[in-house]
Amino acid sequence: MNFPIYMDHNATTPMDPRVLEAMMPYFTKVYGNAASRSHQYGWEAEEAVEKARQQIADLIGCTTKEIVFTSGATESDNLALMGIAEMYASKGNHIITLPTEHKAIIDTCKYLERHGKEVTYLSVDEFGMVDLEALRNAIKDTTILVSIMMANNEIGTIQPVAEIGKICREKGVIFHTDATQGVGKIPVDVNAMNIDLMSFTAHKMYGPKGVGALYVRKKSPRVKLSEQMHGGGHERGMRSGTLNVPGIVGFGKACEICKEEMESESKRLIYLRDKMINTFLSRVKYSYLNGHPTERLPHNVNVSFEYVEGEGLMMGIKDLAVSSGSACTSATLEPSYVLKALGRGDELAHSSIRYGLGRFTTEEEVDFAIEQTIDSVNHLRELSPLWEMFNEGIDLKSVQWAAH
Amino acid sequence: MAYSDKVVDHYSNPRNVGSFDKNDPSVGTGLVGAPECGDVMKLQIKVNEQGIVEDAKFKTYGCGSAIASSSLATEWLKGKTLDEAYNIKNTEIVAELNLPPVKIHCSVLAEDAIKMAIEDYKKKKDVPAEKEAVTA
């Protein structure tokens, strides 16, 4: 085993060596600008980009002309929200989203609110699931866009995207989904799911960092958006800028591999995920799963160990590269807004650890992670005044805390 | 963020973990922080008849820096008079543990816990003394 063991695949993934191999020629040999129409270097680069576009389109069930390359999912999210808000400004100004979305959506919505748009943040249930009836009721005449993520990056909850798509189609509202965590991990079909716009990125699926895409529906309905990056009119005028040819080639290869291996890979990851979750919940008293138990990404484990603080725990599990929803790990000293939105109290957010498993995670590593975590939780509970008070039968909610 | 060696040492080998009977008149207890803020520190002192802190114990829910700050505080408290103990400053803890700015609140919490424990001890000592005066 290599230490520390990488278990943060919801943050980013290592590149698959097959992806790197596919990219290599495009740095030093086929280095043309894909927009150069006058010579072979350009033609070959364009050919490589079109091949990648096809590989990506095949994974999500769309046509090549519906893929707009960007620098990553954050840019795709910005382009979708800003581009739609601007393009459809005469039709309405209302956007519906969730409080558990990635910051790329939340912060873009906040920006739009400051510029005259109205945003509704639908509440989610204790698993982070959207309420479909509430969504249906929130759509009004001025609603131009629903943006709901496919799967949550912290808690792994998978939203009923097809049902959301159906509601939006019935109501004639454009549906965008941030599918950064979903594409390559779970089956995605933009037509079957009635998705109009979809953000995703290569580096979450064993491709390179710095390249992403926005799927933009071309037919029934044709979705239009205002460009946010002005320049040479690349990507059908929706996103100017010289294409990142090696990155796009890697993105394509990553999609091809995911399409081929998704079924076996997700089966293996679900086994490891459930082994981890079930062992924690059965061997550690007062541990709780965050996120949905079954409608869940195959590679995401998020558990709160009550009476233990997440950052303190991460220091104990020093051989694991994981993340926590604890305040101490964020720049703002606020605990995870996603966990807070589940309405289960800030304490559980402070006590949470996210383990993101991946293509190269072994069962041996998972077993090691389980044991080191349990040892560390036991050690920290011995140190924890909350654990002591709980065992003395004191109701922690009745204590008058000297908050600081 | 990398932790200083001293923080790691206190985290891995915390000094003086445990609890005294909080009803013991020679014990002062300080409980600061809140679970929803991510830190709770319990710090206790045992004071002898000469007014010297004879022993100290802690339990902390929090990050490594919070654990280290309270562990260090118990080490420093032992053998000090109450006045000396009251003068322990959070900045001394910051300097000793090499805490980064984002972790200064951990040291503040430790200082608060020390002061609260001393006040608790003094309050307890005063109460029976008053009672004696009344019955005399």
Coordinates of C-alpha atoms in Angstrom, one line a residue:
Chain A
M1 CA 0.0 0.0 0.0
N2 CA 1.1 3.5 -0.8
F3 CA 0.7 6.0 2.1
P4 CA -1.2 8.2 2.6
I5 CA -4.0 6.1 1.0
Y6 CA -5.8 8.4 -1.5
M7 CA -9.5 8.4 -0.6
D8 CA -10.7 11.7 -1.9
H9 CA -11.9 10.7 -5.3
N10 CA -14.9 13.1 -5.0
A11 CA -12.4 15.9 -5.1
T12 CA -10.4 14.6 -8.0
T13 CA -9.1 11.4 -9.5
P14 CA -5.7 10.3 -10.6
M15 CA -5.3 10.0 -14.3
D16 CA -5.7 6.6 -15.7
P17 CA -2.4 5.6 -17.4
R18 CA -4.3 4.7 -20.6
V19 CA -5.6 8.3 -20.7
L20 CA -2.1 9.7 -20.3
E21 CA -0.9 7.5 -23.1
A22 CA -3.6 8.7 -25.4
M23 CA -2.8 12.3 -24.7
M24 CA 1.0 12.2 -25.1
P25 CA 1.3 12.7 -28.9
Y26 CA -0.8 15.8 -28.7
F27 CA 1.7 17.7 -26.7
T28 CA 4.8 17.4 -28.9
K29 CA 3.8 15.8 -32.2
V30 CA 0.3 16.8 -33.1
Y31 CA 0.4 20.2 -31.6
G32 CA -1.7 22.2 -34.1
N33 CA -4.5 24.6 -33.3
A34 CA -7.7 22.7 -33.9
A35 CA -9.1 25.9 -35.4
S36 CA -6.3 26.1 -38.0
R37 CA -7.9 25.1 -41.3
S38 CA -4.9 25.7 -43.5
H39 CA -2.5 22.8 -42.8
Q40 CA -2.2 19.3 -41.6
Y41 CA -1.3 20.2 -38.0
G42 CA -4.6 21.9 -37.6
W43 CA -6.5 19.2 -39.4
E44 CA -5.1 16.4 -37.3
A45 CA -5.8 18.3 -34.1
E46 CA -9.4 18.9 -35.2
E47 CA -9.7 15.3 -36.1
A48 CA -8.6 14.3 -32.6
V49 CA -11.0 16.7 -31.0
E50 CA -13.9 15.4 -33.1
K51 CA -13.0 11.8 -32.1
A52 CA -13.0 12.8 -28.4
R53 CA -16.3 14.6 -28.9
Q54 CA -17.8 11.4 -30.2
Q55 CA -16.4 9.4 -27.2
I56 CA -17.9 11.9 -24.8
A57 CA -21.2 12.0 -26.7
D58 CA -21.4 8.2 -26.7
L59 CA -21.1 8.2 -22.9
I60 CA -24.1 10.6 -22.3
G61 CA -26.2 9.7 -25.4
C62 CA -26.0 13.0 -27.3
T63 CA -24.6 14.2 -30.6
T64 CA -21.2 15.6 -31.1
K65 CA -22.6 19.1 -31.9
E66 CA -24.1 19.3 -28.5
I67 CA -20.8 19.2 -26.6
V68 CA -19.2 22.6 -25.7
F69 CA -15.7 22.3 -24.3
T70 CA -14.8 24.4 -21.3
S71 CA -12.0 24.6 -18.7
G72 CA -14.0 22.5 -16.2
A73 CA -17.3 22.1 -14.5
T74 CA -17.1 25.4 -12.7
E75 CA -16.9 27.2 -16.0
S76 CA -19.7 25.0 -17.5
D77 CA -21.9 25.8 -14.5
N78 CA -21.2 29.5 -14.9
L79 CA -21.8 29.4 -18.7
A80 CA -25.1 27.5 -18.2
L81 CA -26.6 29.8 -15.5
M82 CA -25.3 33.1 -16.8
G83 CA -25.8 32.2 -20.4
I84 CA -29.4 31.2 -19.9
A85 CA -30.2 34.1 -17.5
E86 CA -28.9 36.5 -20.2
M87 CA -30.4 34.8 -23.2
Y88 CA -33.9 34.4 -21.7
A89 CA -34.0 37.6 -19.8
S90 CA -37.1 38.8 -21.8
K91 CA -38.9 35.6 -20.9
G92 CA -38.4 35.6 -17.2
N93 CA -35.9 36.0 -14.3
H94 CA -36.6 33.1 -12.0
I95 CA -34.2 30.2 -11.4
I96 CA -34.8 27.2 -9.1
T97 CA -32.0 25.3 -7.5
L98 CA -31.0 23.5 -4.3
P99 CA -29.1 24.7 -1.2
T100 CA -26.9 21.6 -1.5
E101 CA -25.5 22.5 -4.9
H102 CA -21.8 23.0 -5.5
K103 CA -20.5 26.5 -4.9
A104 CA -20.1 26.9 -8.6
I105 CA -23.9 27.0 -8.8
I106 CA -24.6 28.6 -5.4
D107 CA -22.2 31.5 -5.9
T108 CA -23.3 32.0 -9.5
C109 CA -26.9 32.2 -8.3
K110 CA -25.9 34.7 -5.6
Y111 CA -24.3 36.8 -8.3
L112 CA -27.4 36.6 -10.5
E113 CA -29.6 37.6 -7.5
R114 CA -27.5 40.7 -7.0
H115 CA -28.2 41.5 -10.7
G116 CA -32.0 41.3 -10.5
K117 CA -32.7 37.6 -10.9
E118 CA -34.9 35.7 -8.5
V119 CA -33.6 32.4 -7.1
T120 CA -35.6 29.8 -5.2
Y121 CA -33.5 27.3 -3.1
L122 CA -35.8 24.3 -2.6
S123 CA -35.2 22.6 0.7
V124 CA -34.0 19.0 0.7
D125 CA -34.9 16.1 3.0
E126 CA -32.6 14.4 5.6
F127 CA -30.9 12.5 2.8
G128 CA -30.4 15.5 0.6
M129 CA -33.2 14.6 -1.8
V130 CA -35.2 17.1 -3.7
D131 CA -39.0 17.1 -3.1
L132 CA -40.5 16.7 -6.6
E133 CA -43.9 18.2 -5.6
A134 CA -42.2 21.2 -4.1
L135 CA -40.3 21.6 -7.4
R136 CA -43.4 21.3 -9.4
N137 CA -45.1 24.0 -7.2
A138 CA -42.1 26.3 -7.4
I139 CA -42.2 26.6 -11.1
K140 CA -44.0 29.8 -12.2
D141 CA -44.5 31.8 -15.3
T142 CA -41.2 33.7 -14.9
T143 CA -39.2 30.5 -14.3
I144 CA -36.5 30.2 -17.0
L145 CA -34.3 27.5 -15.5
V146 CA -34.1 24.6 -13.1
S147 CA -30.6 23.7 -12.0
I148 CA -30.4 20.6 -9.9
M149 CA -27.3 18.5 -9.5
M150 CA -27.2 14.9 -10.5
A151 CA -25.3 13.6 -7.5
N152 CA -23.9 15.5 -4.5
N153 CA -20.1 15.8 -4.1
E154 CA -20.2 15.6 -0.3
I155 CA -22.9 13.1 0.6
G156 CA -23.2 11.1 -2.7
T157 CA -27.0 11.4 -2.9
I158 CA -28.3 10.9 -6.4
Q159 CA -31.2 13.0 -7.4
P160 CA -34.2 11.6 -9.4
V161 CA -32.9 13.4 -12.5
A162 CA -35.3 11.7 -14.9
E163 CA -38.3 12.8 -12.9
I164 CA -37.0 16.3 -12.6
G165 CA -36.4 16.4 -16.3
K166 CA -39.9 15.2 -16.9
I167 CA -41.4 17.9 -14.8
C168 CA -39.3 20.6 -16.5
R169 CA -40.3 19.3 -19.9
E170 CA -44.0 19.3 -19.0
K171 CA -43.7 22.9 -17.7
G172 CA -41.5 24.1 -20.6
V173 CA -38.6 25.1 -18.4
I174 CA -35.0 24.5 -19.3
F175 CA -33.3 21.9 -17.1
H176 CA -29.6 22.1 -16.3
T177 CA -27.8 19.5 -14.2
D178 CA -24.4 19.7 -12.7
A179 CA -23.4 16.1 -13.3
T180 CA -19.7 16.5 -12.3
Q181 CA -20.0 13.6 -9.8
G182 CA -22.3 11.5 -11.9
V183 CA -21.0 11.2 -15.5
G184 CA -18.7 8.2 -15.8
K185 CA -19.9 6.8 -12.5
I186 CA -23.6 6.2 -13.1
P187 CA -25.5 5.7 -16.4
V188 CA -26.5 9.0 -18.0
D189 CA -28.7 9.5 -21.0
V190 CA -29.6 13.1 -21.7
N191 CA -32.6 12.2 -23.9
A192 CA -34.1 9.6 -21.6
M193 CA -33.6 12.0 -18.6
N194 CA -34.9 15.1 -20.5
I195 CA -31.7 17.0 -19.6
D196 CA -31.2 20.3 -21.6
L197 CA -27.9 21.4 -20.2
M198 CA -25.3 19.3 -18.3
S199 CA -22.0 20.3 -16.8
F200 CA -19.2 17.7 -16.3
T201 CA -15.4 17.5 -16.2
A202 CA -12.6 15.1 -17.0
H203 CA -10.7 15.1 -13.8
K204 CA -13.4 13.4 -11.8
M205 CA -13.4 10.5 -14.1
Y206 CA -9.6 9.7 -14.4
G207 CA -9.0 12.3 -17.1
P208 CA -6.9 15.4 -16.9
K209 CA -7.6 18.6 -14.9
G210 CA -8.4 21.8 -16.8
V211 CA -11.0 20.4 -19.3
G212 CA -14.7 20.1 -19.0
A213 CA -17.8 20.3 -21.1
L214 CA -21.3 21.7 -21.2
Y215 CA -23.9 19.6 -23.0
V216 CA -26.3 22.0 -24.8
R217 CA -29.4 20.4 -26.3
K218 CA -29.7 21.2 -29.9
K219 CA -33.1 19.7 -30.8
S220 CA -36.6 19.6 -29.2
P221 CA -36.1 22.0 -27.6
R222 CA -33.2 23.9 -29.1
V223 CA -31.4 25.6 -26.2
K224 CA -29.6 28.8 -26.7
L225 CA -27.3 30.7 -24.4
S226 CA -25.3 33.9 -24.4
E227 CA -21.6 33.4 -24.6
Q228 CA -19.6 34.4 -21.5
M229 CA -16.2 34.1 -23.1
H230 CA -15.8 36.4 -26.1
G231 CA -13.3 35.8 -28.8
G232 CA -12.9 33.7 -32.0
G233 CA -16.3 32.2 -31.9
H234 CA -15.2 28.7 -31.1
E235 CA -17.6 26.0 -30.0
R236 CA -20.4 27.2 -32.2
G237 CA -20.1 30.7 -30.7
M238 CA -20.8 29.5 -27.2
R239 CA -17.3 29.4 -25.8
S240 CA -14.4 31.1 -27.5
G241 CA -10.8 30.2 -26.9
T242 CA -8.3 27.8 -28.4
L243 CA -9.2 24.2 -27.6
N244 CA -7.1 22.3 -25.1
V245 CA -6.4 19.5 -27.6
P246 CA -4.4 17.1 -25.4
G247 CA -6.9 17.7 -22.5
I248 CA -9.8 17.0 -24.8
V249 CA -8.2 13.9 -26.2
G250 CA -7.7 12.7 -22.6
F251 CA -11.3 13.6 -21.7
G252 CA -12.5 11.5 -24.6
K253 CA -10.4 8.5 -23.7
A254 CA -11.5 8.8 -20.1
C255 CA -15.2 8.7 -21.2
E256 CA -14.5 5.7 -23.5
I257 CA -13.0 3.8 -20.6
C258 CA -15.8 4.7 -18.2
K259 CA -18.4 3.6 -20.7
E260 CA -16.7 0.2 -21.1
E261 CA -15.9 -0.4 -17.5
M262 CA -18.7 1.4 -15.6
E263 CA -20.8 -1.7 -14.9
S264 CA -18.0 -3.8 -13.4
E265 CA -16.3 -0.8 -11.7
S266 CA -19.5 0.4 -10.0
K267 CA -20.3 -3.1 -8.8
R268 CA -16.8 -3.4 -7.2
L269 CA -17.0 0.1 -5.7
I270 CA -20.5 -0.5 -4.3
Y271 CA -19.2 -3.6 -2.6
L272 CA -16.3 -1.7 -1.0
R273 CA -18.5 1.3 -0.2
D274 CA -21.1 -0.9 1.6
K275 CA -18.4 -2.8 3.4
M276 CA -17.1 0.4 4.8
I277 CA -20.5 1.9 5.7
N278 CA -21.8 -1.3 7.2
T279 CA -18.6 -1.9 9.3
F280 CA -18.7 1.6 10.7
L281 CA -22.4 1.6 11.5
S282 CA -22.2 -1.9 13.2
R283 CA -18.9 -1.5 15.0
V284 CA -19.0 2.2 16.0
K285 CA -21.8 3.2 18.3
Y286 CA -23.4 6.5 17.5
S287 CA -22.1 6.7 13.9
Y288 CA -24.4 7.9 11.2
L289 CA -24.4 7.7 7.4
N290 CA -24.8 11.1 5.7
G291 CA -26.6 11.0 2.4
H292 CA -29.0 8.4 0.9
P293 CA -28.4 4.8 1.8
T294 CA -29.2 3.4 -1.6
E295 CA -29.6 6.3 -4.1
R296 CA -26.0 7.0 -3.7
L297 CA -22.8 7.3 -5.8
P298 CA -20.9 4.0 -5.9
H299 CA -17.7 5.5 -4.5
N300 CA -18.9 7.8 -1.8
V301 CA -18.9 7.1 2.0
N302 CA -19.8 10.0 4.4
V303 CA -20.1 9.1 8.0
S304 CA -20.4 11.2 11.2
F305 CA -18.9 9.8 14.4
E306 CA -20.7 11.5 17.1
Y307 CA -18.7 13.0 20.1
V308 CA -15.6 13.2 17.9
E309 CA -14.6 16.2 15.9
G310 CA -13.8 15.7 12.2
E311 CA -10.5 17.6 12.0
G312 CA -9.2 16.0 15.1
L313 CA -10.2 12.6 13.6
M314 CA -8.4 13.4 10.4
M315 CA -5.2 14.0 12.3
G316 CA -5.6 10.5 13.8
I317 CA -6.2 8.8 10.5
K318 CA -3.0 10.3 9.2
D319 CA -2.4 7.5 6.7
L320 CA -5.7 8.4 4.8
A321 CA -6.2 11.3 2.5
V322 CA -9.9 12.1 3.2
S323 CA -11.9 15.2 3.8
S324 CA -14.3 16.4 6.5
G325 CA -17.3 18.6 6.8
S326 CA -15.8 20.1 10.0
A327 CA -15.5 23.8 10.3
C328 CA -11.9 23.6 11.0
T329 CA -11.1 22.4 7.5
S330 CA -12.8 25.2 5.8
A331 CA -11.4 28.7 5.3
T332 CA -14.6 30.2 6.7
L333 CA -14.7 28.2 10.0
E334 CA -18.2 27.2 9.1
P335 CA -19.2 23.6 9.0
S336 CA -20.3 22.1 5.7
Y337 CA -23.4 23.9 4.3
V338 CA -24.4 20.7 2.6
L339 CA -24.6 18.7 5.9
K340 CA -26.3 21.7 7.6
A341 CA -28.9 21.7 4.9
L342 CA -29.9 18.2 5.9
G343 CA -31.2 19.6 9.2
R344 CA -29.5 17.2 11.5
G345 CA -27.6 19.7 13.6
D346 CA -24.2 21.2 13.2
E347 CA -22.5 18.7 15.5
L348 CA -23.0 15.9 13.0
A349 CA -21.4 18.2 10.3
H350 CA -18.4 18.7 12.6
S351 CA -18.1 15.0 13.1
S352 CA -18.2 13.9 9.5
I353 CA -15.6 12.3 7.3
R354 CA -15.9 11.7 3.6
Y355 CA -14.1 8.8 2.0
G356 CA -14.1 8.9 -1.8
L357 CA -13.1 5.5 -3.2
G358 CA -11.9 5.0 -6.8
R359 CA -10.8 2.9 -9.7
F360 CA -7.5 2.0 -8.0
T361 CA -8.7 1.6 -4.4
T362 CA -8.1 -1.9 -3.2
E363 CA -10.0 -3.9 -0.6
E364 CA -6.9 -4.0 1.5
E365 CA -6.8 -0.2 1.6
V366 CA -10.5 -0.1 2.6
D367 CA -9.8 -2.6 5.4
F368 CA -6.9 -0.5 6.6
A369 CA -9.0 2.7 6.5
I370 CA -11.7 1.0 8.5
E371 CA -9.4 -0.1 11.3
Q372 CA -7.4 3.1 11.5
T373 CA -10.6 5.1 11.7
I374 CA -12.2 3.0 14.4
D375 CA -9.0 3.1 16.5
S376 CA -8.8 6.8 16.1
V377 CA -12.5 7.3 17.0
N378 CA -12.0 5.2 20.2
H379 CA -8.9 7.2 21.1
L380 CA -10.6 10.5 20.6
R381 CA -13.7 9.5 22.5
E382 CA -11.5 8.8 25.5
L383 CA -10.4 12.4 25.2
S384 CA -13.9 13.8 24.5
P385 CA -15.8 15.6 27.3
L386 CA -19.0 15.1 25.2
W387 CA -18.6 11.3 25.2
E388 CA -18.0 11.4 29.0
M389 CA -21.1 13.6 29.6
F390 CA -23.1 11.4 27.3
N391 CA -22.1 8.3 29.2
E392 CA -23.0 10.1 32.5
G393 CA -26.5 10.4 31.1
I394 CA -26.3 14.2 30.6
D395 CA -28.5 15.4 27.7
L396 CA -26.1 17.5 25.7
K397 CA -28.9 19.6 24.3
S398 CA -29.8 20.7 27.9
V399 CA -26.4 22.0 28.6
Q400 CA -25.9 25.8 28.6
W401 CA -22.8 26.0 26.4
A402 CA -20.4 28.9 26.7
A403 CA -20.4 29.5 22.9
H404 CA -17.5 31.5 21.5
Chain B
M1 CA -2.0 22.5 6.7
A2 CA 0.9 20.9 8.4
Y3 CA 0.9 20.7 12.2
S4 CA 3.9 21.6 14.3
D5 CA 5.8 18.7 15.9
K6 CA 4.6 19.9 19.4
V7 CA 0.9 19.8 18.3
V8 CA 1.4 16.3 16.9
D9 CA 3.2 15.2 20.1
H10 CA 0.4 16.5 22.4
Y11 CA -2.2 15.0 20.1
S12 CA -0.6 11.6 20.0
N13 CA 0.5 11.5 23.7
P14 CA -1.9 13.8 25.4
R15 CA -0.8 14.7 29.0
N16 CA -3.2 14.5 31.9
V17 CA -6.3 13.2 30.2
G18 CA -9.1 12.5 32.6
S19 CA -11.5 13.9 35.1
F20 CA -11.7 14.7 38.8
D21 CA -14.9 14.5 40.8
K22 CA -16.4 18.0 40.1
N23 CA -18.1 18.0 43.5
D24 CA -14.8 17.7 45.3
P25 CA -14.3 21.1 47.1
S26 CA -10.6 21.1 46.1
V27 CA -11.5 20.8 42.4
G28 CA -12.3 23.6 40.0
T29 CA -13.9 22.8 36.7
G30 CA -14.0 24.9 33.5
L31 CA -16.2 23.9 30.6
V32 CA -15.9 26.1 27.5
G33 CA -16.9 26.0 23.9
A34 CA -20.0 24.4 22.3
P35 CA -20.5 21.2 20.2
E36 CA -22.1 23.2 17.3
C37 CA -18.9 25.3 17.2
G38 CA -16.7 22.2 16.9
D39 CA -14.8 22.7 20.1
V40 CA -15.5 21.8 23.7
M41 CA -12.9 21.8 26.4
K42 CA -13.2 20.6 30.0
L43 CA -10.3 21.6 32.2
Q44 CA -10.0 20.8 35.9
I45 CA -7.6 21.8 38.6
K46 CA -7.1 20.3 42.0
V47 CA -5.9 22.8 44.5
N48 CA -4.1 22.1 47.8
E49 CA -4.4 24.0 51.0
Q50 CA -1.5 26.2 50.2
G51 CA -3.5 27.4 47.1
I52 CA -1.2 25.6 44.7
V53 CA -2.5 23.7 41.7
E54 CA -1.5 20.2 42.6
D55 CA -2.9 18.4 39.6
A56 CA -4.8 19.2 36.4
K57 CA -6.8 17.2 33.9
F58 CA -8.5 17.8 30.7
K59 CA -10.8 16.4 28.1
T60 CA -11.3 18.1 24.7
Y61 CA -13.6 17.6 21.7
G62 CA -12.0 19.4 18.9
C63 CA -9.2 19.6 16.4
G64 CA -5.6 18.7 17.1
S65 CA -4.7 22.2 18.0
A66 CA -7.5 22.4 20.6
I67 CA -6.4 19.1 22.1
A68 CA -2.8 20.2 22.2
S69 CA -3.7 23.6 23.7
S70 CA -5.5 22.0 26.6
S71 CA -3.0 19.3 27.1
L72 CA -0.2 21.9 27.3
A73 CA -2.3 24.0 29.7
T74 CA -2.6 21.1 32.2
E75 CA 1.2 20.7 32.1
W76 CA 1.7 24.4 32.8
L77 CA -0.9 24.6 35.5
K78 CA 0.7 22.0 37.8
G79 CA 2.7 23.6 40.6
K80 CA 1.4 27.1 39.9
T81 CA -0.3 29.3 42.5
L82 CA -3.9 30.4 41.5
D83 CA -2.6 33.9 40.7
E84 CA 0.1 32.5 38.5
A85 CA -2.3 30.2 36.8
Y86 CA -4.7 33.0 36.2
N87 CA -2.0 34.9 34.3
I88 CA -1.3 32.2 31.7
K89 CA -1.9 33.9 28.4
N90 CA -3.2 32.4 25.2
T91 CA -0.4 34.0 23.3
E92 CA 2.1 31.9 25.3
I93 CA 0.3 28.8 24.2
V94 CA 0.3 30.1 20.6
A95 CA 4.0 30.6 20.8
E96 CA 4.8 27.3 22.5
L97 CA 2.8 25.2 20.0
N98 CA 3.5 27.4 17.0
L99 CA -0.2 27.7 16.2
P100 CA -1.1 29.3 12.9
P101 CA -3.5 32.3 12.9
V102 CA -6.6 30.2 12.1
K103 CA -6.0 28.2 15.2
I104 CA -5.6 31.0 17.7
H105 CA -9.1 30.5 18.9
C106 CA -8.0 27.1 20.3
S107 CA -5.5 28.9 22.6
V108 CA -8.2 31.4 23.6
L109 CA -10.4 28.6 24.5
A110 CA -7.7 27.0 26.7
E111 CA -7.1 30.4 28.5
D112 CA -10.9 30.7 29.1
A113 CA -11.0 27.2 30.4
I114 CA -8.2 27.9 32.9
K115 CA -9.9 31.1 34.2
M116 CA -13.3 29.4 34.4
A117 CA -11.8 26.5 36.4
I118 CA -10.1 28.9 38.9
E119 CA -13.3 30.9 39.3
D120 CA -15.3 27.7 39.9
Y121 CA -12.8 26.6 42.5
K122 CA -12.9 30.0 44.3
K123 CA -16.7 30.1 44.2
K124 CA -16.9 26.7 45.8
K125 CA -14.4 27.6 48.5
D126 CA -16.3 30.7 49.4
V127 CA -19.7 29.1 49.7
P128 CA -19.0 26.7 52.6
A129 CA -17.0 29.4 54.3
E130 CA -20.1 31.7 54.3
K131 CA -22.2 28.8 55.5
E132 CA -19.9 28.3 58.5
A133 CA -20.1 32.0 59.3
V134 CA -23.9 31.8 59.4
T135 CA -24.0 28.8 61.7
A136 CA -21.4 30.1 64.1

